[in-house]
CSV table of C-alpha atoms in Angstrom, one decimal:
chain,number,residue,atom,x,y,z
A,19,MET,CA,-27.5,0.4,-10.6
A,20,LEU,CA,-28.2,3.6,-8.9
A,21,VAL,CA,-27.8,6.1,-12.1
A,22,ALA,CA,-30.1,5.9,-15.3
A,23,ILE,CA,-30.7,8.5,-18.4
A,24,ASN,CA,-34.4,9.2,-19.1
A,25,LYS,CA,-35.1,9.9,-23.0
A,26,LYS,CA,-33.7,13.4,-22.8
A,27,GLU,CA,-30.5,12.0,-21.9
A,28,GLU,CA,-30.6,13.7,-18.6
A,29,MET,CA,-29.0,11.4,-15.2
A,30,ILE,CA,-31.9,10.6,-13.1
A,31,MET,CA,-30.9,9.1,-9.6
A,32,SER,CA,-32.9,6.0,-8.6
A,33,GLN,CA,-34.7,7.8,-5.4
A,34,HIS,CA,-35.6,10.6,-7.7
A,35,ALA,CA,-37.0,8.1,-10.3
A,36,THR,CA,-40.7,7.2,-11.2
A,37,LYS,CA,-41.9,4.2,-12.6
A,38,ARG,CA,-43.8,6.3,-15.4
A,39,GLU,CA,-40.9,7.0,-17.1
A,40,THR,CA,-38.5,4.9,-19.2
A,41,TYR,CA,-34.6,4.8,-18.2
A,42,TYR,CA,-31.9,3.5,-19.8
A,43,CYS,CA,-28.2,2.1,-19.2
A,44,PRO,CA,-25.7,4.8,-19.5
A,45,CYS,CA,-23.3,2.2,-20.9
A,46,CYS,CA,-25.0,0.3,-23.2
A,47,HIS,CA,-28.0,2.5,-23.6
A,48,GLY,CA,-29.9,-1.1,-23.3
A,49,GLU,CA,-33.7,0.1,-21.2
A,50,VAL,CA,-33.5,-0.8,-17.2
A,51,ILE,CA,-36.2,-1.1,-14.7
A,52,LEU,CA,-37.1,1.0,-11.6
A,53,LYS,CA,-37.4,-1.4,-8.9
A,54,LYS,CA,-38.6,0.6,-5.5
A,55,GLY,CA,-39.4,-1.7,-3.1
A,56,GLU,CA,-40.1,-2.0,1.0
A,57,ILE,CA,-36.6,-3.5,1.8
A,58,LYS,CA,-34.0,-2.7,-0.7
A,59,TYR,CA,-33.0,0.9,-1.9
A,60,PRO,CA,-34.4,2.0,-4.7
A,61,HIS,CA,-32.3,1.2,-7.8
A,62,PHE,CA,-32.5,0.5,-12.0
A,63,ALA,CA,-31.9,-3.3,-13.1
A,64,HIS,CA,-31.2,-3.9,-16.9
A,65,LYS,CA,-34.0,-5.9,-18.3
A,66,LYS,CA,-33.3,-10.0,-18.7
A,67,THR,CA,-32.5,-9.7,-22.6
A,68,THR,CA,-29.9,-7.1,-22.3
A,69,VAL,CA,-26.3,-7.9,-21.8
A,70,CYS,CA,-24.0,-5.0,-20.1
A,71,GLN,CA,-20.4,-5.8,-19.4
A,72,THR,CA,-20.5,-2.7,-16.8
A,73,ALA,CA,-23.6,-3.6,-15.0
A,74,THR,CA,-23.0,-3.5,-11.3
A,75,GLU,CA,-26.5,-5.3,-10.2
A,76,ASN,CA,-27.3,-7.6,-7.3
A,77,GLU,CA,-25.1,-5.2,-5.4
A,78,SER,CA,-24.9,-5.7,-1.6
A,79,PHE,CA,-26.8,-2.9,0.8
A,80,GLU,CA,-23.0,-2.4,2.3
A,81,HIS,CA,-21.9,-1.1,-1.4
A,82,VAL,CA,-24.8,0.7,-2.2
A,83,ALA,CA,-24.7,2.8,0.9
A,84,GLY,CA,-21.1,3.4,1.0
A,85,LYS,CA,-21.4,5.1,-2.8
A,86,LEU,CA,-24.5,7.2,-1.2
A,87,LEU,CA,-22.2,7.8,1.5
A,88,ILE,CA,-19.6,9.3,-0.2
A,89,ALA,CA,-21.7,11.3,-2.5
A,90,LYS,CA,-23.3,12.8,0.6
A,91,ASN,CA,-19.6,13.9,1.9
A,92,CYS,CA,-18.9,15.6,-1.4
A,93,GLU,CA,-22.3,17.4,-1.4
A,94,ILE,CA,-21.5,18.7,2.4
A,95,PHE,CA,-17.7,19.6,1.5
A,96,GLY,CA,-18.6,21.1,-1.8
A,97,SER,CA,-16.6,18.4,-3.9
A,98,GLU,CA,-18.2,17.8,-7.8
A,99,CYS,CA,-19.5,14.2,-7.5
A,100,GLN,CA,-21.3,11.6,-10.0
A,101,LEU,CA,-22.4,8.4,-8.8
A,102,GLU,CA,-21.6,5.2,-11.0
A,103,ALA,CA,-19.7,7.5,-14.0
A,104,TYR,CA,-19.5,5.7,-17.1
A,105,LEU,CA,-15.9,6.3,-18.6
A,106,PRO,CA,-16.5,5.4,-22.3
A,107,GLU,CA,-12.5,5.8,-23.2
A,108,ILE,CA,-12.0,3.0,-20.7
A,109,ASN,CA,-15.3,1.1,-20.8
A,110,GLN,CA,-15.3,1.2,-17.0
A,111,ARG,CA,-17.5,2.4,-14.3
A,112,ALA,CA,-16.3,4.4,-11.1
A,113,ASP,CA,-18.3,4.0,-8.5
A,114,VAL,CA,-18.0,7.6,-7.7
A,115,LEU,CA,-16.0,10.3,-9.6
A,116,ILE,CA,-15.0,13.0,-7.7
A,117,ASP,CA,-14.3,16.4,-9.3
A,118,LYS,CA,-14.1,14.7,-12.9
A,119,THR,CA,-10.3,13.1,-12.3
A,120,LEU,CA,-10.3,11.2,-8.8
A,121,ALA,CA,-12.0,7.6,-9.3
A,122,ILE,CA,-13.4,5.9,-6.1
A,123,GLU,CA,-14.0,2.2,-6.1
A,124,PHE,CA,-15.7,1.0,-3.2
A,125,GLN,CA,-14.6,-2.8,-2.9
A,126,CYS,CA,-16.7,-4.8,-0.1
A,127,SER,CA,-16.1,-8.4,-2.0
A,128,SER,CA,-12.8,-10.3,-3.1
A,129,LEU,CA,-11.9,-10.1,-6.7
A,130,SER,CA,-9.1,-11.3,-8.6
A,131,ILE,CA,-5.8,-9.7,-8.8
A,132,GLU,CA,-5.1,-9.9,-12.2
A,133,ARG,CA,-8.9,-7.8,-12.6
A,134,LEU,CA,-7.6,-5.5,-9.6
A,135,LYS,CA,-4.4,-4.4,-11.9
A,136,GLU,CA,-6.4,-4.2,-14.8
A,137,ARG,CA,-8.7,-1.4,-13.6
A,138,THR,CA,-6.0,0.4,-11.8
A,139,THR,CA,-4.2,0.5,-14.7
A,140,HIS,CA,-6.9,1.5,-17.4
A,141,TYR,CA,-7.3,4.7,-14.8
A,142,LYS,CA,-3.7,5.4,-14.6
A,143,GLN,CA,-3.1,5.1,-18.4
A,144,ASN,CA,-6.2,7.6,-18.8
A,145,GLY,CA,-5.5,10.3,-16.5
A,146,TYR,CA,-7.5,9.3,-13.5
A,147,GLN,CA,-6.4,8.9,-10.1
A,148,VAL,CA,-7.9,5.9,-8.4
A,149,PHE,CA,-8.7,5.1,-4.7
A,150,TRP,CA,-9.5,1.6,-3.9
A,151,ILE,CA,-11.7,1.9,-0.3
A,152,LEU,CA,-12.4,-1.4,1.3
A,153,GLY,CA,-15.7,-2.6,2.6
A,154,GLN,CA,-15.4,-3.7,6.3
A,155,LYS,CA,-14.9,-7.5,5.6
A,156,LEU,CA,-11.8,-6.4,3.8
A,157,GLY,CA,-10.8,-3.6,5.5
A,158,GLN,CA,-10.9,-5.2,8.9
A,159,LEU,CA,-8.9,-8.3,7.9
A,160,THR,CA,-6.1,-8.5,10.9
A,161,SER,CA,-3.5,-10.3,8.2
A,162,LEU,CA,-2.3,-8.8,5.1
A,163,THR,CA,-3.3,-11.2,2.7
A,164,GLU,CA,-1.7,-11.5,-1.2
A,165,LEU,CA,-4.9,-9.2,-2.0
A,166,LYS,CA,-4.9,-6.7,0.9
A,167,LYS,CA,-1.5,-5.7,-0.1
A,168,HIS,CA,-2.5,-4.5,-3.6
A,169,PHE,CA,-5.2,-2.2,-2.2
A,170,ILE,CA,-2.1,0.0,-0.3
A,171,TYR,CA,-0.8,3.1,-1.2
A,172,PHE,CA,2.5,4.9,-0.8
A,173,ASP,CA,3.6,8.7,-0.3
A,174,ASN,CA,6.4,10.2,1.7
A,175,ASP,CA,4.5,11.8,3.9
A,176,ARG,CA,2.4,8.9,5.3
A,177,GLY,CA,4.4,5.7,4.1
A,178,TYR,CA,2.0,2.9,3.7
A,179,VAL,CA,-1.8,3.1,4.2
A,180,ASP,CA,-5.3,1.7,3.0
A,181,PHE,CA,-8.8,2.7,3.7
A,182,CYS,CA,-11.4,1.4,4.7
A,183,LEU,CA,-15.5,2.4,5.1
A,184,LEU,CA,-17.3,1.9,8.0
A,185,ILE,CA,-21.1,2.8,6.9
A,186,ASP,CA,-22.7,1.9,10.0
A,187,LYS,CA,-20.8,4.8,11.7
A,188,GLU,CA,-20.2,6.5,8.7
A,189,MET,CA,-16.2,6.6,9.2
A,190,LEU,CA,-13.0,6.4,7.0
A,191,VAL,CA,-10.9,4.2,8.7
A,192,MET,CA,-6.6,4.9,7.4
A,193,THR,CA,-4.2,1.6,8.6
A,194,HIS,CA,-0.5,2.9,8.3
A,195,TYR,CA,1.7,0.0,8.0
A,196,LEU,CA,4.7,0.9,9.6
A,197,ALA,CA,7.0,-2.1,9.9
A,198,HIS,CA,7.4,-5.8,10.2
A,199,ASN,CA,9.4,-7.1,13.4
A,200,GLY,CA,10.1,-10.2,12.2
A,201,LYS,CA,7.3,-11.6,13.8
A,202,ASP,CA,4.3,-8.9,13.7
A,203,MET,CA,3.0,-6.4,11.5
A,204,ILE,CA,3.0,-2.9,13.3
A,205,VAL,CA,0.3,-0.9,12.0
A,206,ARG,CA,-1.2,2.2,13.6
A,207,ARG,CA,-5.3,3.2,12.4
A,208,LYS,CA,-7.1,6.3,12.9
A,209,SER,CA,-10.7,7.0,12.4
A,210,TYR,CA,-12.2,9.9,10.5
A,211,SER,CA,-16.3,11.0,10.5
A,212,LEU,CA,-17.1,11.8,7.2
A,213,GLN,CA,-19.5,14.4,8.7
A,214,ASP,CA,-16.2,16.2,10.0
A,215,TYR,CA,-13.9,15.6,7.1
A,216,SER,CA,-13.6,15.9,3.9
A,217,LEU,CA,-13.5,12.3,2.1
A,218,LYS,CA,-11.0,13.9,-0.7
A,219,GLU,CA,-8.7,15.7,1.9
A,220,LEU,CA,-8.3,12.4,3.8
A,221,LEU,CA,-7.7,10.4,0.6
A,222,LEU,CA,-5.0,12.7,-0.6
A,223,LYS,CA,-3.4,14.9,2.6
A,224,GLN,CA,-4.7,13.4,5.8
A,225,CYS,CA,-1.6,11.9,7.5
A,226,VAL,CA,-0.7,10.8,11.3
A,227,ILE,CA,2.4,11.1,13.2
A,228,ALA,CA,2.7,7.3,14.2
A,229,SER,CA,5.8,5.7,16.5
A,230,TYR,CA,6.8,2.2,18.3
A,231,SER,CA,9.5,1.6,20.4
A,232,VAL,CA,12.2,-1.6,20.1
A,233,LEU,CA,12.9,-2.7,23.3
A,234,SER,CA,16.7,-3.9,23.9
A,235,PRO,CA,17.7,-4.2,19.7
A,236,LEU,CA,20.2,-6.9,20.7
A,237,LYS,CA,17.8,-8.8,22.3
A,238,GLU,CA,15.4,-8.4,19.0
A,239,VAL,CA,18.4,-9.5,16.9
A,240,SER,CA,18.8,-12.7,18.8
A,241,ARG,CA,15.0,-13.1,18.6
A,242,ARG,CA,15.2,-12.4,15.1
A,243,LYS,CA,17.8,-15.1,14.5
A,244,ASP,CA,15.7,-17.7,16.8
A,245,ARG,CA,12.6,-17.0,14.5
A,246,LEU,CA,14.9,-17.8,11.1
A,247,SER,CA,16.6,-21.0,12.8
A,248,ARG,CA,13.6,-22.5,13.5
A,249,ARG,CA,11.7,-21.9,10.1
A,250,LEU,CA,14.9,-23.3,8.6
A,251,LEU,CA,14.5,-26.6,10.8
A,252,GLN,CA,10.9,-26.7,9.4
A,253,SER,CA,12.1,-26.0,5.9
A,254,ASP,CA,9.7,-22.9,5.4
A,255,LYS,CA,8.9,-22.4,2.0
A,256,SER,CA,8.8,-19.0,2.0
A,257,LEU,CA,12.6,-18.8,2.7
A,258,ARG,CA,13.4,-21.0,-0.3
A,259,VAL,CA,14.1,-18.3,-3.1
A,260,LEU,CA,16.0,-16.4,0.2
A,261,GLN,CA,18.2,-19.5,0.9
A,262,GLU,CA,19.3,-20.2,-2.7
A,263,TYR,CA,20.3,-16.8,-3.2
A,264,LEU,CA,22.4,-16.7,-0.2
A,265,TYR,CA,23.8,-20.1,-0.9
A,266,GLN,CA,25.1,-18.5,-4.2
A,267,GLN,CA,26.9,-15.5,-2.6
A,268,SER,CA,28.6,-17.9,0.1
A,269,TYR,CA,26.3,-16.4,2.6
A,270,HIS,CA,24.4,-18.3,5.4
A,271,LEU,CA,20.8,-16.7,6.6
A,272,LEU,CA,22.1,-17.0,10.2
A,273,TYR,CA,25.4,-15.6,9.4
A,274,LEU,CA,25.1,-12.0,7.7
A,275,PRO,CA,27.0,-9.2,9.0
A,276,GLU,CA,25.2,-8.1,12.4
A,277,VAL,CA,24.6,-4.6,10.9
A,278,VAL,CA,22.1,-6.5,8.5
A,279,TYR,CA,20.1,-7.5,11.2
A,280,LEU,CA,19.9,-4.9,13.5
A,281,PRO,CA,16.2,-3.5,14.2
A,282,SER,CA,15.4,-0.1,12.4
A,283,LEU,CA,12.3,-0.1,10.0
A,284,TYR,CA,11.9,-3.3,8.4
A,285,HIS,CA,9.7,-3.0,5.5
A,286,PRO,CA,6.3,-4.3,5.9
A,287,PHE,CA,5.9,-6.3,2.5
A,288,PHE,CA,9.3,-7.7,2.5
A,289,LYS,CA,9.7,-9.4,5.8
A,290,GLU,CA,13.0,-11.6,5.3
A,291,THR,CA,13.6,-10.4,1.9
A,292,GLU,CA,14.8,-7.1,3.4
A,293,LEU,CA,18.0,-8.9,4.6
A,294,VAL,CA,19.2,-9.4,1.2
A,295,VAL,CA,18.4,-5.8,0.2
A,296,ARG,CA,20.8,-4.5,2.9
A,297,LEU,CA,23.4,-7.3,2.5
A,298,ILE,CA,23.4,-6.3,-1.4
A,299,ILE,CA,23.6,-2.1,0.0
A,300,PHE,CA,25.9,-3.0,2.8
A,301,ASN,CA,28.2,-5.0,0.5
A,302,GLU,CA,28.2,-2.5,-2.2
A,303,LEU,CA,29.3,0.4,0.0
A,304,LYS,CA,31.9,-1.9,1.7
A,305,HIS,CA,33.6,-3.2,-1.4
A,306,GLN,CA,33.1,0.1,-3.9
A,307,LYS,CA,34.0,2.7,-1.1
A,308,LYS,CA,31.8,5.4,-2.8
A,309,ARG,CA,28.5,4.7,-4.6
A,310,SER,CA,25.4,7.1,-5.1
A,311,TYR,CA,22.0,6.5,-4.3
A,312,VAL,CA,21.0,5.6,-7.8
A,313,GLU,CA,23.9,3.2,-8.4
A,314,LEU,CA,22.6,1.4,-5.3
A,315,LYS,CA,19.1,1.0,-6.6
A,316,GLU,CA,20.6,-0.1,-9.8
A,317,ARG,CA,22.3,-2.8,-8.1
A,318,ILE,CA,19.8,-4.2,-6.2
A,319,ILE,CA,17.4,-4.3,-9.1
A,320,SER,CA,19.7,-6.2,-11.0
A,321,GLU,CA,21.1,-8.5,-8.6
A,322,ILE,CA,17.6,-9.3,-6.5
A,323,PRO,CA,16.1,-12.3,-7.9
A,324,ASP,CA,12.7,-11.3,-9.6
A,325,GLU,CA,10.7,-13.9,-7.5
A,326,MET,CA,11.6,-11.8,-4.4
A,327,LEU,CA,9.7,-9.1,-5.9
A,328,ASP,CA,5.9,-8.5,-6.0
A,329,ASP,CA,4.4,-6.0,-8.8
A,330,TYR,CA,1.7,-4.4,-6.5
A,331,ALA,CA,-1.3,-2.7,-8.5
A,332,ASN,CA,-1.4,0.7,-6.6
A,333,LEU,CA,2.6,0.9,-6.1
A,334,GLU,CA,5.0,2.5,-8.8
A,335,LYS,CA,7.4,-0.2,-9.8
A,336,TYR,CA,10.2,-0.1,-7.4
A,337,GLN,CA,8.8,2.2,-5.0
A,338,VAL,CA,9.4,-0.8,-2.2
A,339,ILE,CA,13.2,-0.6,-3.2
A,340,ASP,CA,13.0,3.2,-3.0
A,341,TYR,CA,11.7,2.8,0.4
A,342,CYS,CA,14.0,0.0,2.0
A,343,LEU,CA,17.1,1.8,0.7
A,344,SER,CA,16.4,4.9,2.0
A,345,LEU,CA,15.2,4.2,5.4
A,346,TYR,CA,18.5,1.9,5.5
A,347,LEU,CA,20.8,4.2,4.2
A,348,HIS,CA,19.6,6.7,6.8
A,349,PHE,CA,20.3,4.1,9.6
A,350,LEU,CA,23.4,3.6,8.5
A,351,LYS,CA,24.7,7.2,8.4
A,352,GLU,CA,22.9,7.4,12.1
A,353,LEU,CA,25.4,5.0,13.4
A,354,THR,CA,27.9,6.6,11.4
A,355,VAL,CA,28.8,3.2,9.6
A,356,ILE,CA,28.9,5.9,6.4
A,357,GLU,CA,28.7,9.4,5.6
A,358,GLU,CA,27.0,11.5,2.7
A,359,ILE,CA,29.9,13.0,1.2
A,360,SER,CA,27.8,15.0,-1.5
A,361,GLN,CA,24.0,14.8,-2.5
A,362,ASN,CA,23.1,11.7,-2.6
A,363,VAL,CA,26.5,10.0,-2.4
A,364,PHE,CA,27.4,7.7,0.3
A,365,HIS,CA,31.1,6.8,1.7
A,366,VAL,CA,31.7,3.9,4.0
A,367,LYS,CA,33.8,4.2,6.9
A,368,GLU,CA,35.4,0.8,6.6
A,369,GLU,CA,37.8,0.9,9.3
A,370,GLU,CA,35.4,1.8,11.7
A,371,VAL,CA,32.7,-0.7,10.7
A,372,LEU,CA,33.2,-3.1,13.5
A,373,ASN,CA,34.3,-1.0,16.1
A,374,ASN,CA,32.0,1.9,15.8
A,375,ALA,CA,31.8,3.7,19.3
A,376,GLN,CA,28.3,5.1,18.3
A,377,TRP,CA,27.3,1.6,17.1
A,378,LYS,CA,28.5,0.1,20.3
A,379,LYS,CA,26.5,2.6,22.0
A,380,PHE,CA,23.7,2.2,19.8
A,381,LEU,CA,23.3,-1.8,20.6
A,382,LYS,CA,23.4,-1.0,24.6
A,383,LYS,CA,20.3,1.0,24.6
A,384,ARG,CA,17.6,-0.3,26.1
A,385,SER,CA,15.2,0.8,23.5
A,386,GLU,CA,15.1,2.5,20.1
A,387,ARG,CA,11.8,4.9,19.2
A,388,LEU,CA,11.1,4.8,15.7
A,389,THR,CA,8.7,7.5,14.3
A,390,LEU,CA,6.8,7.7,11.3
A,391,PRO,CA,6.7,9.9,8.8
A,392,LEU,CA,10.5,9.3,9.1
A,393,LYS,CA,13.1,10.5,7.2
A,394,TYR,CA,11.4,10.1,3.2
A,395,ASP,CA,13.3,13.2,2.3
A,396,MET,CA,16.2,10.6,0.8
A,397,ILE,CA,13.8,8.6,-1.5
A,398,ILE,CA,14.7,10.0,-5.4
A,399,LYS,CA,11.2,11.4,-6.1
């Protein structure tokens, strides 16, 4: 614990405390002991007889140093900052509270998804905006684990992004998850010095323009089908729900309409599930001729199995659906397979779907450059 209160109810930082005074925990008001040694950073610890559910003791050096680095950045750029702010209305401590409403959680070790969701929900329900910033071990993981997905945020300007704090370099690393190509995650990373940039501004506003190229769309479709075929032969468990759904709809995973497979921005989380989302969109437009954005979204939500949708801690409900729907509609518009006949109302050119000249021209291209931020303006806000 880096902060305690004295007998005058004043907040005292551990590095400014002396052993001559008596200090108390801001949460439980139990007496705490100041520990100043040669190795560890000065900190407060509860007496052994004290029980405090919000105590943050036995912290790693990284965790303590990260909180101090964030506080230092706030001081440099003129933001009000409170370390280990106790929020009585939710009985939680924020690692750092900036300008009284922005809660920062610096997560250096693993925790349960249930606990992550619970803490995040408590913040949001009580009017706080919360950002989880990852320590080096969690933040530098190359694979997108189920836990790490819950630390990802979305906005219309930068897409899907998470944050990692490197205390030794005093830098914030922002990772943008662009898409999944059926095999690999496409990401772009950018580092920012906390000596030069305000952490608050980075979390709230900073974004990059990022892109990648699809070399030969037809070959990408072929490769995707080959990978799916191998996984089907291996009885891949992750395809079970997908297979069952398509079977019930009289489809096979390898024989969907070509326009469903074409490489555009595949959602970074959904992987093969996005094929189902695209199929629902395409079929609804094809059979109903005209549909609004809202009607298409409602159709997807009602039809897609719950097992295919995850509830992420830091994403609003159905935000993932909005992303997939928006980008796929824009993609179909570019191919002139559909047209927008009024604001957010779409019409399919059924007679042209299979013989569309622009579509054929697109397929013959040697490459397709995909750029983010890209066409998020169609997302219903």
